[in-house]
Coordinates of C-alpha atoms and ligand atoms in Angstrom, one line a residue:
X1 CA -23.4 37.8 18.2
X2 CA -20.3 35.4 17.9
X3 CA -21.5 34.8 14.2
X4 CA -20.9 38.1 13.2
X5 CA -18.1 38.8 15.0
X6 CA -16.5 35.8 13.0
X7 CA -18.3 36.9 10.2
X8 CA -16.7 40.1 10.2
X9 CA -13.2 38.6 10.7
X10 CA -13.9 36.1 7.9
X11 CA -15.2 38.9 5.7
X12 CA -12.1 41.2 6.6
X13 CA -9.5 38.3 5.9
X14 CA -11.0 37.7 2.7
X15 CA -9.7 40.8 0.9
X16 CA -12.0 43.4 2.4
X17 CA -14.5 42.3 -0.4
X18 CA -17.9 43.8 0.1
X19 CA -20.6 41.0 0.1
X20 CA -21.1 38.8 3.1
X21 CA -18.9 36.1 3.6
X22 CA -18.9 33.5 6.1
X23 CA -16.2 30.9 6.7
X24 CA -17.6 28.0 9.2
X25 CA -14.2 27.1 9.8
X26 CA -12.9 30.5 10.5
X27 CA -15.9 31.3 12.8
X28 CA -15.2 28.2 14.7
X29 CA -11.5 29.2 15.1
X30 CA -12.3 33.0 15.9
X31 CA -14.3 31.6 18.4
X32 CA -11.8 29.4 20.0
X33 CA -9.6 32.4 20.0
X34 CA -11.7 34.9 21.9
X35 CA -10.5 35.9 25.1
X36 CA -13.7 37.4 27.6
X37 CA -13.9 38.9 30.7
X38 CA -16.5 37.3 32.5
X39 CA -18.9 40.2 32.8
X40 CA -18.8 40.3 29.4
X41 CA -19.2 36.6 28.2
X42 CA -22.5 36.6 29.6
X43 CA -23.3 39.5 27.4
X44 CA -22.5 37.6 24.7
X45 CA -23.7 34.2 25.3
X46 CA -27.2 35.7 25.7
X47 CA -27.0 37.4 22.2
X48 CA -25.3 34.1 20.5
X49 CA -28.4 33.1 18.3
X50 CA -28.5 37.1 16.9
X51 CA -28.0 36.5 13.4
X52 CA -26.1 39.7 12.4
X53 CA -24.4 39.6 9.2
X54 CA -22.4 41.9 7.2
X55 CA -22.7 44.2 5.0
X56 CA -20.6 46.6 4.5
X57 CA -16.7 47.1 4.9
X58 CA -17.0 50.1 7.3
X59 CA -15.5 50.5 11.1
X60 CA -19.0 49.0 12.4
X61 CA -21.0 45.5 11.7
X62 CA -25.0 46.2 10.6
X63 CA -27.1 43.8 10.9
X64 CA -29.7 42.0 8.7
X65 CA -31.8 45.4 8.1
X66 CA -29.0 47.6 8.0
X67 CA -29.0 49.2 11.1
X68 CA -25.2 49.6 12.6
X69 CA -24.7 47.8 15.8
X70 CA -23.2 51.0 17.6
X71 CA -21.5 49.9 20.3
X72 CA -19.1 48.0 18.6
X73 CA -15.4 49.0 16.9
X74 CA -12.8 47.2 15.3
X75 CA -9.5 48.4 14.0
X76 CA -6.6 45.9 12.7
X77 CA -3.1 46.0 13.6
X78 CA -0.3 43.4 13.8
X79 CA -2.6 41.1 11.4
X80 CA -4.7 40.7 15.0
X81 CA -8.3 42.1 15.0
X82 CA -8.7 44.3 18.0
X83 CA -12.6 44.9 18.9
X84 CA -13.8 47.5 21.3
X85 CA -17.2 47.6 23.2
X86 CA -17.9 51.4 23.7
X87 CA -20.1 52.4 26.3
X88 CA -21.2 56.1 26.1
X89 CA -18.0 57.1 24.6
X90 CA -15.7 54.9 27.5
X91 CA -14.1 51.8 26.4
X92 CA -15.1 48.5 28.2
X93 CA -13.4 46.4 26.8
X94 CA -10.9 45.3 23.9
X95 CA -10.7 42.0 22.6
X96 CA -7.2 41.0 20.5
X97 CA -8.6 37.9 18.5
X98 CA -5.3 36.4 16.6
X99 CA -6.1 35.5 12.8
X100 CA -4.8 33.7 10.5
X101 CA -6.5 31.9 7.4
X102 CA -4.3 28.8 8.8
X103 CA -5.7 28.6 11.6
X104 CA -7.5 25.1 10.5
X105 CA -4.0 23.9 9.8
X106 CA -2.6 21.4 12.4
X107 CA 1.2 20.5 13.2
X108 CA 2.5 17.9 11.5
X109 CA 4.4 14.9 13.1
X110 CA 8.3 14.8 12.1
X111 CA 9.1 12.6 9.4
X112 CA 10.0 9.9 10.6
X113 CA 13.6 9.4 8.9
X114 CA 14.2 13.2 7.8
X115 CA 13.0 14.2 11.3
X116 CA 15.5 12.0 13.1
X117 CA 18.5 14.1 11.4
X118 CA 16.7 17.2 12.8
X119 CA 17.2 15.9 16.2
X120 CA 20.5 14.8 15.5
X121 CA 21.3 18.5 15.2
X122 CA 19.7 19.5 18.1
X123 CA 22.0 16.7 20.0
X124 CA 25.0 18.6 21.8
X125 CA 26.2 15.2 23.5
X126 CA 29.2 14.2 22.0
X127 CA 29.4 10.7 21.6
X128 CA 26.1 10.8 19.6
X129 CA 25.5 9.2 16.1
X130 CA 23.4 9.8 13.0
X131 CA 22.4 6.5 12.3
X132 CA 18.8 7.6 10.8
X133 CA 18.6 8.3 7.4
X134 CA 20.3 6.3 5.1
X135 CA 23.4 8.9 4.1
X136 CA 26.6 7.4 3.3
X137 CA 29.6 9.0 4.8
X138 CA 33.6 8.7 5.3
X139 CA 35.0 6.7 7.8
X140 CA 36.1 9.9 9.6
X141 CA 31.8 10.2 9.4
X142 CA 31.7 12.9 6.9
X143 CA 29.5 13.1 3.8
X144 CA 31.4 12.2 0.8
X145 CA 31.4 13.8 -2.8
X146 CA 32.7 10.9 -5.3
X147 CA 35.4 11.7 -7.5
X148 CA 33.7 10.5 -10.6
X149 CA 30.8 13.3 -9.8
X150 CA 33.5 16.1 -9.2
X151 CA 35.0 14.7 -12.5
X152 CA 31.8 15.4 -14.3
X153 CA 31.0 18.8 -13.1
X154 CA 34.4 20.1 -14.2
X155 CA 33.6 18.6 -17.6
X156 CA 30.5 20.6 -17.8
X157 CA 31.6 23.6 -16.1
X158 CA 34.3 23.4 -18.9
X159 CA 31.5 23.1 -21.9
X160 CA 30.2 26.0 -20.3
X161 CA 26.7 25.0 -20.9
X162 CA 23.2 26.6 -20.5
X163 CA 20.6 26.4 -18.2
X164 CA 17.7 26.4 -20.5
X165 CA 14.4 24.2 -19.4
X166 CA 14.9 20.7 -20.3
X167 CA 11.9 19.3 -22.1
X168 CA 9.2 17.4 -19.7
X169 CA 10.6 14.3 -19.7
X170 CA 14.0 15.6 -18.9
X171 CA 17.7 15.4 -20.5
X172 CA 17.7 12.7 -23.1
X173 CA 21.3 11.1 -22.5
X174 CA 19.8 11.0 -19.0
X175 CA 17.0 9.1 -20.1
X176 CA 19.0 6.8 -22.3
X177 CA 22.2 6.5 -19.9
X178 CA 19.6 5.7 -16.8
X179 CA 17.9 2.6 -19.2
X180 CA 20.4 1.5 -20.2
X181 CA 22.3 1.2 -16.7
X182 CA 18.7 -0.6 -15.2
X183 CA 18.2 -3.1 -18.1
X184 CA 22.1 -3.6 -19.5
X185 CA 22.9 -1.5 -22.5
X186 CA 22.3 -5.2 -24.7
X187 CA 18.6 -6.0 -23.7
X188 CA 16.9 -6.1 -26.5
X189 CA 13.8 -4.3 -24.6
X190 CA 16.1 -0.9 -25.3
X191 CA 16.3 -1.5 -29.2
X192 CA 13.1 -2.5 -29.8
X193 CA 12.0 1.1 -27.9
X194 CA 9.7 -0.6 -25.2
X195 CA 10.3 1.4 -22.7
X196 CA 9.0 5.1 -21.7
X197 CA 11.8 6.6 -19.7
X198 CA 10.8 9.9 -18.0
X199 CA 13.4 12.0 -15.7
X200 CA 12.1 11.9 -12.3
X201 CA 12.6 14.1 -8.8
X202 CA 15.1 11.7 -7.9
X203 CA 13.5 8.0 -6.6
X204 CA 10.7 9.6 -4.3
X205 CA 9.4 12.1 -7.4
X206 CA 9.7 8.6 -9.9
X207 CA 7.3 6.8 -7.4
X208 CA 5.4 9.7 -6.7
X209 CA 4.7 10.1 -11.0
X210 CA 4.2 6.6 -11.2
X211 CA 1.7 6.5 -8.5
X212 CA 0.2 9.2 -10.7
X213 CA 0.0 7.1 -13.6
X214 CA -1.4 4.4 -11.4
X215 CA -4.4 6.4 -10.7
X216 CA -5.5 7.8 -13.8
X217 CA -5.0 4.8 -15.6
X218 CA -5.6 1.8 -13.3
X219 CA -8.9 3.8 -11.3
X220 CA -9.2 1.3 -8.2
X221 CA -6.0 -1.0 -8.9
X222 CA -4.1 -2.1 -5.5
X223 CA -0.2 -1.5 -5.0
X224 CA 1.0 -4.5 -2.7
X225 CA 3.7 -3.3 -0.5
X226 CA 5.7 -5.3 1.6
X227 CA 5.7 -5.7 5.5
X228 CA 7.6 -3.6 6.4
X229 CA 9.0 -0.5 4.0
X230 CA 10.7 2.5 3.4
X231 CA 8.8 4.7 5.6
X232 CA 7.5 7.2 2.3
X233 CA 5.9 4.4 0.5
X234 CA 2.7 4.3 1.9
X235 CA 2.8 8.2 1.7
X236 CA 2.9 8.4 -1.5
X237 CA 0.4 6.4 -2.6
X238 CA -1.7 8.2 -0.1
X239 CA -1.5 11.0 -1.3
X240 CA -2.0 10.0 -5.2
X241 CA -5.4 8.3 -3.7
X242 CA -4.1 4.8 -4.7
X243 CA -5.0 2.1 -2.4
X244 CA -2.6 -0.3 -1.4
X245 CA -2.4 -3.2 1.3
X246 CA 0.7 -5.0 2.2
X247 CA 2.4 -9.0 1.6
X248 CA 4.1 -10.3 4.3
X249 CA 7.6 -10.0 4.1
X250 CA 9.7 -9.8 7.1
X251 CA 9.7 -13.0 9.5
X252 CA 10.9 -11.4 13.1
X253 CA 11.1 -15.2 14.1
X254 CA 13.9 -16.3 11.3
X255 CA 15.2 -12.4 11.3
X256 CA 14.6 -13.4 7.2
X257 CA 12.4 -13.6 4.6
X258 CA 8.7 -14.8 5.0
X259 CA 8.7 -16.0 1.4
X260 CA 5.4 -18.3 1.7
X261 CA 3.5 -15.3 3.6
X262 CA 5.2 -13.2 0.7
X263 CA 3.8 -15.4 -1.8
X264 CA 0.5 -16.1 -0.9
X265 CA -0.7 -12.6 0.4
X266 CA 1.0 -11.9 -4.0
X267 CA -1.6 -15.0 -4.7
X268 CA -4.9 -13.9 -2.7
X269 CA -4.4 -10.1 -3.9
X270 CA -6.8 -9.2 -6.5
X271 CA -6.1 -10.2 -10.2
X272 CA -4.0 -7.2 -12.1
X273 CA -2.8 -5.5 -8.7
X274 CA 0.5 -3.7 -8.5
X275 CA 3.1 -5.1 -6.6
X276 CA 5.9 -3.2 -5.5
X277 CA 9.3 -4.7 -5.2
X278 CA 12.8 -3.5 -4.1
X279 CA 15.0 -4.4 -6.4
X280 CA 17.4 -4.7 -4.6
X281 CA 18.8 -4.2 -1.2
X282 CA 15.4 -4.2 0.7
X283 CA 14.9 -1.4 2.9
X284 CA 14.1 -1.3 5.9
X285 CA 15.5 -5.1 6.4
X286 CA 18.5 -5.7 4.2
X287 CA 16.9 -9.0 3.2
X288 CA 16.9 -10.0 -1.0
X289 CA 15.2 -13.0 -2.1
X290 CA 17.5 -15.1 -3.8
X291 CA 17.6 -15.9 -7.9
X292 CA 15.1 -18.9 -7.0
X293 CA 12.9 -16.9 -5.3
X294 CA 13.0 -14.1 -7.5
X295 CA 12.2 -16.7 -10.2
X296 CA 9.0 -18.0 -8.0
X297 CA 7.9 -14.3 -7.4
X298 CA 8.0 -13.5 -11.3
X299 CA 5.5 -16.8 -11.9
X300 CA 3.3 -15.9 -9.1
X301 CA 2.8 -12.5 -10.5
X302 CA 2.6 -13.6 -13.9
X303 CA 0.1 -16.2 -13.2
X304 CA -1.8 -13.6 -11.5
X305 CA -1.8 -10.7 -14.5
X306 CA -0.2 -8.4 -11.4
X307 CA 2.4 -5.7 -12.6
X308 CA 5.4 -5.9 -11.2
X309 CA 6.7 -2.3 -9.9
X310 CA 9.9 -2.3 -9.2
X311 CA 12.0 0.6 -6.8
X312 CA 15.8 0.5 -7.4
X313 CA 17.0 2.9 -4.7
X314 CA 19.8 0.8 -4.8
X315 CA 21.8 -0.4 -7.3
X316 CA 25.5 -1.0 -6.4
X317 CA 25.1 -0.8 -3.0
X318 CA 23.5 -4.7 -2.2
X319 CA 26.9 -6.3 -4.1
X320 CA 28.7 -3.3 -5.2
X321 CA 28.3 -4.3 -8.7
X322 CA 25.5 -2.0 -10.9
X323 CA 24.8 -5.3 -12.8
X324 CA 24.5 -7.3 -10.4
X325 CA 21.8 -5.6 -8.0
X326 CA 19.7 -5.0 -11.4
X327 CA 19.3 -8.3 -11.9
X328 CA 15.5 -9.2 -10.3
X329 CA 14.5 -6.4 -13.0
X330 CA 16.6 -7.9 -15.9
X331 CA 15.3 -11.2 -14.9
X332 CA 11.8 -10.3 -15.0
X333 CA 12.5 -8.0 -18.2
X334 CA 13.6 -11.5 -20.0
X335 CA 10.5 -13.0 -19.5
X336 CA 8.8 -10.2 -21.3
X337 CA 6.6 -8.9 -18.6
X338 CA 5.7 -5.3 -18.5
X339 CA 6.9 -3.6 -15.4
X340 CA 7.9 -0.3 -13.8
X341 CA 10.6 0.8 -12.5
X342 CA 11.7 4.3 -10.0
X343 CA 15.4 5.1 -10.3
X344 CA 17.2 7.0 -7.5
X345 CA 20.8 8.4 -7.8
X346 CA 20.7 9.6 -4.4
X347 CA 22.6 6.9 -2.9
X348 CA 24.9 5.2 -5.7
X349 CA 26.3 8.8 -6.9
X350 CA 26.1 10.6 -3.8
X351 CA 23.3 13.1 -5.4
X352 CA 20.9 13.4 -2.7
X353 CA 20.2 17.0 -3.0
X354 CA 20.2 17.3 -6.6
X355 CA 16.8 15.1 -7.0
X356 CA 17.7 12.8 -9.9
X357 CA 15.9 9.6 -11.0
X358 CA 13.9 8.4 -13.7
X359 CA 10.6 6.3 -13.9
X360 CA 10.6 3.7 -16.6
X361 CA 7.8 2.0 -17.8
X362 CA 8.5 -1.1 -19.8
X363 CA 5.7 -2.1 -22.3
X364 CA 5.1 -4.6 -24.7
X365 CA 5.1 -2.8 -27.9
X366 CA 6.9 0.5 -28.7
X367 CA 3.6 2.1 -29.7
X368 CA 2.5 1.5 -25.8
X369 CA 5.6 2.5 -24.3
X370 CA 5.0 6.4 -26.6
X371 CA 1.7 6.7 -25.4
X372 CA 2.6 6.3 -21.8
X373 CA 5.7 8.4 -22.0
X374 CA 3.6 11.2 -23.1
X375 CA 0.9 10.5 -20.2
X376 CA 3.6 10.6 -18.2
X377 CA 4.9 13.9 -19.2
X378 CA 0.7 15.2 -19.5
X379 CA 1.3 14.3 -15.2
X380 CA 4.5 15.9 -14.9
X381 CA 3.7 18.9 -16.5
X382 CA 1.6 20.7 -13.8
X383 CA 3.1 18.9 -11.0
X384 CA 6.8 20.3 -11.9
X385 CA 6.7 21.2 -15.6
X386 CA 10.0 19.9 -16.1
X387 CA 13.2 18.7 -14.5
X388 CA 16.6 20.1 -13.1
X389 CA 19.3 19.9 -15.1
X390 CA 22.4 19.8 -13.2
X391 CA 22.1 15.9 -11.8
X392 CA 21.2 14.6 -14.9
X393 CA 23.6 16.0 -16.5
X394 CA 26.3 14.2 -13.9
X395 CA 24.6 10.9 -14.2
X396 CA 24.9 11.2 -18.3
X397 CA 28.7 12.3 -17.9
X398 CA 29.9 9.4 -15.7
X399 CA 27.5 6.6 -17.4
X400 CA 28.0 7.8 -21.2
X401 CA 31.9 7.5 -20.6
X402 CA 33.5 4.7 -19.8
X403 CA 37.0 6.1 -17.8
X404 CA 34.3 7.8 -15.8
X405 CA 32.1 4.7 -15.7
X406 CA 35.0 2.4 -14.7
X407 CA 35.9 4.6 -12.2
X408 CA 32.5 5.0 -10.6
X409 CA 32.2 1.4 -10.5
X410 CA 35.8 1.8 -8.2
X411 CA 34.3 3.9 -6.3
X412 CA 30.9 2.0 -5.7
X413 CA 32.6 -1.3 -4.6
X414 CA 34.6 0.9 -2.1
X415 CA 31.9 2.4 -0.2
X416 CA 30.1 -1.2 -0.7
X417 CA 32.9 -2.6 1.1
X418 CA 33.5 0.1 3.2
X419 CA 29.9 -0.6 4.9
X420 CA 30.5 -4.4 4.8
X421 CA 33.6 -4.3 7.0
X422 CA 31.4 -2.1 9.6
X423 CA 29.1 -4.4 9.6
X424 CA 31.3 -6.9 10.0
X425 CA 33.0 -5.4 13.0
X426 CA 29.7 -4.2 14.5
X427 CA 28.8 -8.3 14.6
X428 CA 32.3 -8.9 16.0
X429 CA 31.9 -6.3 18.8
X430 CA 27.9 -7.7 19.5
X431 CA 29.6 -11.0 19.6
X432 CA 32.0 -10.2 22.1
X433 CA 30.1 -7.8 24.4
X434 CA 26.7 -9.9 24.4
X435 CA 27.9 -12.9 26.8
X436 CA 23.7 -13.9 26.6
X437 CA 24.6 -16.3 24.0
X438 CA 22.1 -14.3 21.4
X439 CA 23.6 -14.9 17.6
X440 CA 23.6 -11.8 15.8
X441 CA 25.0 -13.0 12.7
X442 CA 21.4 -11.9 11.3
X443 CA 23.3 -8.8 11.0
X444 CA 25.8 -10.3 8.1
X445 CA 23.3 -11.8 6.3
X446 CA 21.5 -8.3 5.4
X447 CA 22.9 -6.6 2.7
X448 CA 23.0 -2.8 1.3
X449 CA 23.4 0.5 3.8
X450 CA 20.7 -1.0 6.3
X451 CA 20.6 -3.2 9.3
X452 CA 17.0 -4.4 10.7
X453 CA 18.5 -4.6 14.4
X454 CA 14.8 -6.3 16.0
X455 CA 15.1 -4.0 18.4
X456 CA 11.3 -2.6 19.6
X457 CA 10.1 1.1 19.6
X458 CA 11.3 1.0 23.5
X459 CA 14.5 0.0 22.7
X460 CA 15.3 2.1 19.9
X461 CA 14.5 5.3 22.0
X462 CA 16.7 3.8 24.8
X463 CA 19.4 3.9 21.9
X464 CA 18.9 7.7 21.8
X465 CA 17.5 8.7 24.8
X466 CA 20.8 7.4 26.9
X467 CA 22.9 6.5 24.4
X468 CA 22.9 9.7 21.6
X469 CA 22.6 7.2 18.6
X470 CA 20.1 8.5 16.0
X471 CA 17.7 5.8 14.4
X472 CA 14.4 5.2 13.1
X473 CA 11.9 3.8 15.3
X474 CA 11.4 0.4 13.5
X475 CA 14.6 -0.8 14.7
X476 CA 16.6 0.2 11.9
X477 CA 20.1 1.5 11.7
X478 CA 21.7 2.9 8.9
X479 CA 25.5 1.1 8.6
X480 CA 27.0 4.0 5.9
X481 CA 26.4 6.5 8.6
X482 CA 28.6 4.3 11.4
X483 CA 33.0 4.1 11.5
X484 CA 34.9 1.4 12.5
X485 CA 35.7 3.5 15.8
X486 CA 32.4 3.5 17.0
X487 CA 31.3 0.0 16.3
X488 CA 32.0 -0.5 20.0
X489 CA 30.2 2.2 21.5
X490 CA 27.2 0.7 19.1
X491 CA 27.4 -2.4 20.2
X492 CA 27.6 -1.5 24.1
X493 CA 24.6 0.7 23.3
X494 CA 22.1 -2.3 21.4
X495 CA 23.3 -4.8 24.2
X496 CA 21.7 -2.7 26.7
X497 CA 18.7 -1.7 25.0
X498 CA 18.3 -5.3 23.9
X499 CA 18.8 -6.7 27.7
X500 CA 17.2 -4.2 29.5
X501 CA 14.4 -2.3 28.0
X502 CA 11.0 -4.4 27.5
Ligands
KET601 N1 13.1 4.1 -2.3 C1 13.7 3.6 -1.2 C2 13.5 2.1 -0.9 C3 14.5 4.4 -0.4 O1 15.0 3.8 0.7 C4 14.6 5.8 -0.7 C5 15.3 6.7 0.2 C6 14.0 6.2 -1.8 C7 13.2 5.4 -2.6 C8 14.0 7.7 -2.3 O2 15.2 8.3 -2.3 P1 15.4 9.6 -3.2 O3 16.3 10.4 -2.4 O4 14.0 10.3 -3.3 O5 15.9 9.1 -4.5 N2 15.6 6.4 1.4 C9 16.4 7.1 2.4 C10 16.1 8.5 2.5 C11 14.7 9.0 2.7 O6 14.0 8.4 3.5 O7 14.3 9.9 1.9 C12 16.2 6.4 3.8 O8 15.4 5.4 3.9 O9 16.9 6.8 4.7

C-alpha cells in the first residue's frame, strides 16, 4: 500500500504524465513524511507488500488489473498531497504528506570562510570583529574602493562602451595586460606566444577551469596541495573529480616552513603529478619559501617531470611590489618549465564582486599553448559561455596605462603597509599583555593579509564565542580586516583563548 501511495505522489510530481512512474527515492521520503493515526497504521502496515501501481491520472489509484482502489482520494493543494480514506461516504481520515522533488537534498554546512561573514552579521555585540575572510578594509574598518579602479570606470563610462558578449576566452587587453603583469611585460615567454591566457571567474573560476583541464587531459594525474590551504582548494578539485593528496608544509613546532617534509612528500609523489603552489603570500600561514628554496622546489619538481601549478591570489600584497611577489613564477618561467598559473584581482584591485582572473597556461611551443587555449575555451563554454566584462575591463585600464599603473602601485604599497603596521602593533600589544614569556614574533615573520595565530579549533571559538571576533576555524585571522584601535582588544582576546582554553 505505501508503494503506491508514493507511487502516486512520484507519478503526480512528475508532470501528471500518464505511465507509471516510480521514484525509490521519493517513495522513501513520502514514506518518512507520512503522518498516521495509530488505528490506521496498522491498516496499512498489513497491506505494505500490495503491489498497486498506477495507471492512470484520475482522483483514484487502480491497481495492477485496473480495478480502482475505492476507498481512497487525493486532491493537491499548497504543493502538499492531501489523501482521504472514505468509509461509506464519511471521512476517516486525511493525511497531508509534504512534497518536494528536493526532498533527497540535505543542508549543507556553511562555508567555512564565507560563512563566518554571515555570522558576523548576525553578531549585534559591539565590540565584534570580522576577521574571517580575507577582505581588506580602511583603518576606520570599512571596505575600500581604490582610486585607480574609480579612475578606470569613469574612463569607460566616458567611452560609453557596449555590453556585448566578450569572446570565450574573454577581453583581449585583459588577457594580454594580466600576462604580462604575472611574467613582466619583457619575458621572452610573452613574445614567443607560449602561453594560453584565458579570462577566468576571478582566482576560484581560473582554478576551477584549470582543474577542468586537469581532468580531461591528465585522466588520473595527482594535484599536491600543501598542508594546510585555502579552505576551497580541495573543493575544487573535488568537484572536477581530480585527485589530490597533500605535501607537508606548515611545521606547528618552528610556527614556519616544513621545507624537508615539503620536499620529500614533492619527491615520493608520483612521476608527472601537479603540484600546486602559492605564489606568493601563502594562505592560510603567511609563510613564503625564500629565493633558495624556491630554487630547490623548481629542481625537485623538474627532476620529477611534476607541473608546477601556481595560484597568485596575491600579488602586491606579500611585499607590496607586483614584481616582486611574481617572482617564484618568473623564476620558474626562466628555467623553461611549463606551468600554470590562476590569477585573482579580488584582493590587489579591490574587485571581489566583479569575479576577474585569468588562467594561464605556459607551454613549450606556441603551437601547444593554441591548442590548449582553445581546450580551454571548448571547457568554458558550457560551464559559463563567456566572461563579464566590466572587471576586465578595469584591470586593462589601470595596467595598459601607466599614470594609472603608477598609481595603483601607490596604492598597493599603502594598504601593504597599512596591514604591516597592524601587525606590527598586534605583536606589540601580544608582547605586552602576555606576561607568559610566549614570543609571538611568529606573527612578523608571516607576510600578506593573513596571520596563522596556532590557536586550536577550541580557542578560536573562545575568540568568538566570548570575545565577538570573527575567524576561521584553523586558527587564522585575517590582518586587512583589523585597525590599529583594536589591536588591543585582539590581543586581550588571543591571550585568553591561548592561556585558558585547552
Ligand atoms: N586562492 C587563494 C589562495 C585565496 O586565498 C583565494 C581567496 C582565492 C584563490 C580566490 O579568490 P577569488 O575571489 O576567487 O579570486 N581567498 C579569500 C576569499 C575566499 O575564501 O573566497 C580568503 O581566503 O578569505
Amino acid at each position: 500500500m505505501f508503494e503506491s501511495l508514493s507511487s502516486m505522489a512520484s507519478t503526480m510530481l512528475c508532470g501528471f504524465s500518464s505511465t507509471p512512474t516510480t521514484s525509490p527515492t521519493l517513495q522513501d521520503h513520502c514514506k518518512k513524511k507520512l503522518k498516521m493515526g495509530s488505528f490506521d497504521r496498522t491498516i496499512f502496515s498489513g497491506k505494505k507488500k500490495r503491489n498497486h501501481s498506477i495507471k492512470t491520472m484520475s482522483n483514484q489509484i487502480h491497481d495492477r488489473r485496473g480495478i480502482p482502489w475505492l476507498p481512497l482520494r487525493f486532491l493537491i493543494f499548497n504543493r502538499r498531497i492531501f489523501i482521504y480514506f472514505l468509509s461509506c461516504g464519511r471521512i476517516t481520515l486525511a493525511l497531508a504528506v509534504n512534497v518536494s522533488r528536493f526532498e533527497g537534498v540535505t543542508m549543507a554546512p556553511p562555508d567555512p570562510i564565507l560563512g563566518v561573514s554571515e555570522a558576523f552579521k548576525a553578531d549585534t555585540n559591539e565590540m565584534k570583529l570580522n576577521l574571517g575572510v580575507g577582505d581588506y578594509r580602511t583603518e576606520e574598518l570599512q571596505p575600500y574602493v581604490l582610486n585607480v579602479v574609480k579612475k578606470a570606470e569613469n574612463l569607460i563610462l566616458k567611452r560609453g562602451e557596449n555590453k556585448e558578449y566578450l569572446p570565450i576566452e574573454g577581453l583581449a587587453a585583459f588577457n594580454n595586460a594580466t600576462a604580462e603583469l604575472l611574467f613582466g611585460r619583457d619575458n621572452p615567454v610573452i613574445e614567443q606566444q607560449r602561453v594560453a591566457t584565458v579570462q577566468g571567474l576571478s582566482g576560484t573560476g581560473s582554478l576551477r577551469l584549470a582543474a577542468a583541464l586537469i581532468e580531461r587531459y591528465f585522466p588520473g594525474a595527482k594535484v599536491l596541495i600543501s598542508s594546510p590551504t585555502w579552505g576551497n582548494h580541495k573543493n575544487i578539485f573535488n568537484d572536477a573529480r581530480v585527485p589530490w593528496s597533500e605535501y607537508r608544509y606548515y611545521d606547528p613546532k618552528t610556527i614556519g616552513l616544513d621545507f624537508d617534509g615539503m620536499i620529500s612528500d614533492i619527491k615520493a609523489a608520483p612521476d608527472g603529478s601537479f603540484v600546486l603552489l602559492h605564489g606568493c603570500a601563502h594562505n592560510p600561514t603567511g609563510i613564503d619559501p625564500t629565493p633558495e628554496q624556491w630554487e630547490k622546489i623548481a629542481d625537485v619538481i623538474q627532476e620529477k617531470k611534476h607541473l608546477p601549478f601556481f595560484d597568485v591570489a596575491y600579488q602586491g600584497f606579500a611585499s607590496g611590489s607586483l614584481d616582486a611577489d611574481a617572482s617564484s613564477v618568473r623564476l620558474f618561467a626562466a628555467r623553461g618549465m611549463e606551468l600554470l598559473v590562476a590569477q585573482s584581482y579580488s584582493k590587489n584591485l579591490g574587485l571581489y564582486s566583479e569575479r576577474i582572473g585569468a588562467i594561464n597556461v605556459l607551454c613549450s611551443s606556441a603551437d601547444a599553448a593554441a591548442r590548449v587555449k582553445s581546450q580551454l575555451k571548448r571547457l568554458a563554454r558550457p560551464m559559463y559561455s563567456n566572461p563579464p566584462i566590466h572587471g576586465a575591463r578595469i584591470v586593462a585600464n589601470v595596467v595598459g596605462n601607466p599614470e594609472l599603473f603608477n598609481e595603483w602601485e601607490e596604492e598597493m604599497e599603502l594598504m601593504a603597509s597599512r596591514i604591516k603596521s597592524v601587525r606590527q602593533k598586534l605583536f606589540d600589544s601580544l608582547s605586552a599583555k602576555d606576561k607568559s614569556g610566549k614570543d609571538w614574533s611568529f606573527i612578523l615573520k608571516q607576510i600578506g593579509m593573513f596571520s596563522f595565530t596556532g590557536l586550536s579549533k577550541a580557542q578560536s571559538d573562545n575568540m568568538t564565542n566570548k570575545w565577538h571576533v570573527y575567524m576561521t576555524k584553523d586558527g587564522r585571522i585575517s590582518l586587512a580586516g583589523l585597525s590599529s584601535v583594536k589591536c588591543e582588544y585582539l590581543a586581550d582576546a588571543i591571550v585568553d583563548s591561548f592561556h585558558n582554553v585547552k
